[in-house]
């Protein structure tokens, strides 16, 4: 339970930082556009002090729509992209599927489960890495297909970033 609470606290701290950064970008764009806070407030139908608080990242509940409108007034277009924050450990189904896969490959492979990315700060991990002289294969274990193309794209990015020469997708079948 405590771990989940710390993740939520960290997310709140990160959101505050993002709001300060967005506010700074809005302020710089306003200045470049030659606008005053009063002019921006007039277009948005709000007060000068509200514009100032947004520019200083002090509006904790600033919503996407309000920030998008503010950005449009100063000539910006926001873009949001979501990234995984932690590498999730292999679940029981993935471990069982990997065990079946492991039984089918030669014992000469050096196997590393949950191999971390060699990029500082990158929390992703390959589900497994198989290595032997001259060949390194990244294994991605898929037990639940949600968006196959997106899952394959993500696996290819991990393969590229970990430096594996091959990608093996181990996909669970169904019994029906």
XYZ file of C-alpha atoms in Angstrom:
176
model
C 0.000 0.000 0.000
C 2.782 2.436 0.916
C 4.470 1.911 -2.434
C 1.307 2.903 -4.309
C 0.969 6.002 -2.160
C 4.556 7.033 -2.900
C 3.880 6.606 -6.626
C 0.862 8.902 -6.298
C 2.877 11.459 -4.299
C 5.650 11.375 -6.901
C 3.075 11.839 -9.672
C 1.687 14.901 -7.867
C 5.186 16.381 -7.514
C 5.854 15.729 -11.193
C 2.532 17.364 -12.154
C 3.506 20.480 -10.191
C 6.826 20.599 -12.039
C 5.041 20.158 -15.402
C 2.659 23.017 -14.566
C 5.607 25.286 -13.728
C 7.319 24.364 -17.015
C 4.124 24.871 -19.024
C 3.594 28.206 -17.284
C 7.137 29.281 -18.150
C 6.571 28.334 -21.797
C 3.281 30.263 -21.848
C 5.001 33.327 -20.406
C 7.880 33.188 -22.907
C 5.440 32.729 -25.816
C 3.361 35.677 -24.584
C 6.441 37.895 -24.419
C 7.611 36.785 -27.873
C 4.113 37.540 -29.217
C 4.391 41.024 -27.696
C 1.301 40.555 -25.553
C 0.605 41.712 -22.019
C -1.008 39.582 -19.351
C -3.998 41.914 -19.621
C -4.398 41.191 -23.328
C -4.213 37.431 -22.741
C -6.699 37.742 -19.862
C -9.065 39.741 -22.079
C -9.089 37.095 -24.812
C -9.529 34.283 -22.284
C -12.179 36.146 -20.293
C -10.244 35.857 -17.045
C -8.239 38.131 -14.742
C -4.657 39.319 -15.065
C -3.838 37.678 -11.729
C -5.154 34.343 -13.047
C -2.892 34.610 -16.117
C 0.029 35.433 -13.811
C -0.697 32.440 -11.564
C -0.871 30.130 -14.606
C 2.444 31.508 -15.891
C 4.023 30.785 -12.511
C 2.556 27.269 -12.296
C 0.481 28.133 -9.248
C -2.891 26.818 -10.461
C -2.739 23.200 -9.285
C -6.058 22.275 -10.879
C -5.231 23.764 -14.282
C -7.014 21.538 -16.759
C -6.024 20.510 -20.246
C -8.781 22.537 -21.927
C -7.878 25.740 -20.061
C -4.164 25.300 -20.761
C -4.908 24.543 -24.429
C -6.960 27.739 -24.757
C -4.242 29.763 -23.036
C -1.603 28.220 -25.295
C -3.626 29.029 -28.427
C -3.910 32.684 -27.399
C -0.105 33.019 -27.225
C 0.499 30.981 -30.385
C 1.278 27.557 -28.960
C -0.246 24.124 -29.400
C 0.114 21.675 -26.497
C 1.021 18.045 -27.003
C 0.764 15.328 -24.378
C 2.458 11.940 -24.525
C 2.237 9.314 -21.787
C 5.166 7.061 -20.888
C 5.413 4.100 -18.539
C 6.971 5.184 -15.253
C 8.214 1.859 -14.006
C 9.081 -1.405 -15.592
C 6.463 -3.849 -14.498
C 7.854 -7.178 -13.362
C 6.876 -10.297 -15.249
C 3.587 -11.671 -14.005
C 2.810 -15.302 -13.253
C 1.345 -15.958 -16.730
C 4.411 -14.476 -18.442
C 6.782 -16.501 -16.287
C 4.855 -19.697 -17.082
C 4.929 -18.923 -20.817
C 8.648 -18.129 -20.648
C 9.291 -21.445 -18.862
C 7.613 -23.288 -21.756
C 9.678 -21.270 -24.240
C 12.895 -21.888 -22.252
C 12.293 -25.654 -22.407
C 12.329 -25.443 -26.216
C 15.628 -23.596 -26.710
C 19.167 -24.917 -26.508
C 20.838 -24.897 -23.116
C 23.799 -23.003 -24.587
C 21.950 -19.689 -24.460
C 22.847 -17.358 -21.574
C 19.469 -16.170 -20.268
C 18.800 -12.907 -18.430
C 15.257 -12.263 -17.211
C 14.088 -8.656 -17.036
C 17.265 -7.266 -18.600
C 17.463 -3.505 -17.921
C 17.983 -0.972 -20.698
C 21.566 0.328 -20.854
C 20.305 3.925 -20.917
C 20.663 5.975 -17.712
C 17.238 6.781 -16.264
C 15.406 4.390 -18.602
C 13.279 2.141 -16.402
C 12.224 -0.249 -19.166
C 13.486 -3.810 -19.291
C 13.450 -6.560 -21.866
C 11.348 -9.474 -20.639
C 14.342 -11.703 -21.382
C 17.656 -11.508 -23.175
C 19.251 -14.557 -24.784
C 22.935 -14.331 -25.610
C 25.644 -16.441 -27.155
C 28.789 -15.362 -29.001
C 27.803 -13.326 -32.051
C 24.070 -13.183 -31.296
C 21.852 -11.443 -28.801
C 18.072 -11.955 -28.890
C 15.558 -9.896 -26.979
C 12.469 -11.848 -25.938
C 9.149 -10.097 -25.418
C 6.500 -12.236 -23.714
C 2.920 -11.312 -24.617
C 0.156 -13.029 -22.685
C -2.587 -10.499 -23.397
C -3.018 -8.947 -26.820
C -4.455 -5.476 -26.543
C -3.045 -3.588 -29.541
C -0.667 -5.929 -31.337
C 0.860 -3.237 -33.553
C 1.556 -0.994 -30.562
C 2.991 -3.922 -28.590
C 5.289 -4.851 -31.495
C 6.399 -1.220 -31.980
C 7.233 -1.017 -28.267
C 9.176 -4.291 -28.494
C 11.127 -3.036 -31.523
C 12.065 0.160 -29.661
C 13.279 -1.920 -26.711
C 15.232 -4.185 -29.080
C 16.901 -1.156 -30.664
C 17.701 0.459 -27.318
C 19.081 -2.701 -25.700
C 21.165 -3.440 -28.811
C 19.821 -6.924 -29.548
C 20.369 -8.310 -33.039
C 17.098 -10.278 -33.000
C 13.625 -9.937 -31.518
C 11.596 -12.970 -30.482
C 7.922 -12.488 -29.669
C 6.493 -15.248 -27.498
C 2.717 -14.900 -27.760
C 0.308 -16.954 -25.675
C -2.241 -18.959 -27.588
C -5.655 -19.894 -26.352
C -7.111 -23.306 -25.770
C -10.324 -22.757 -27.732
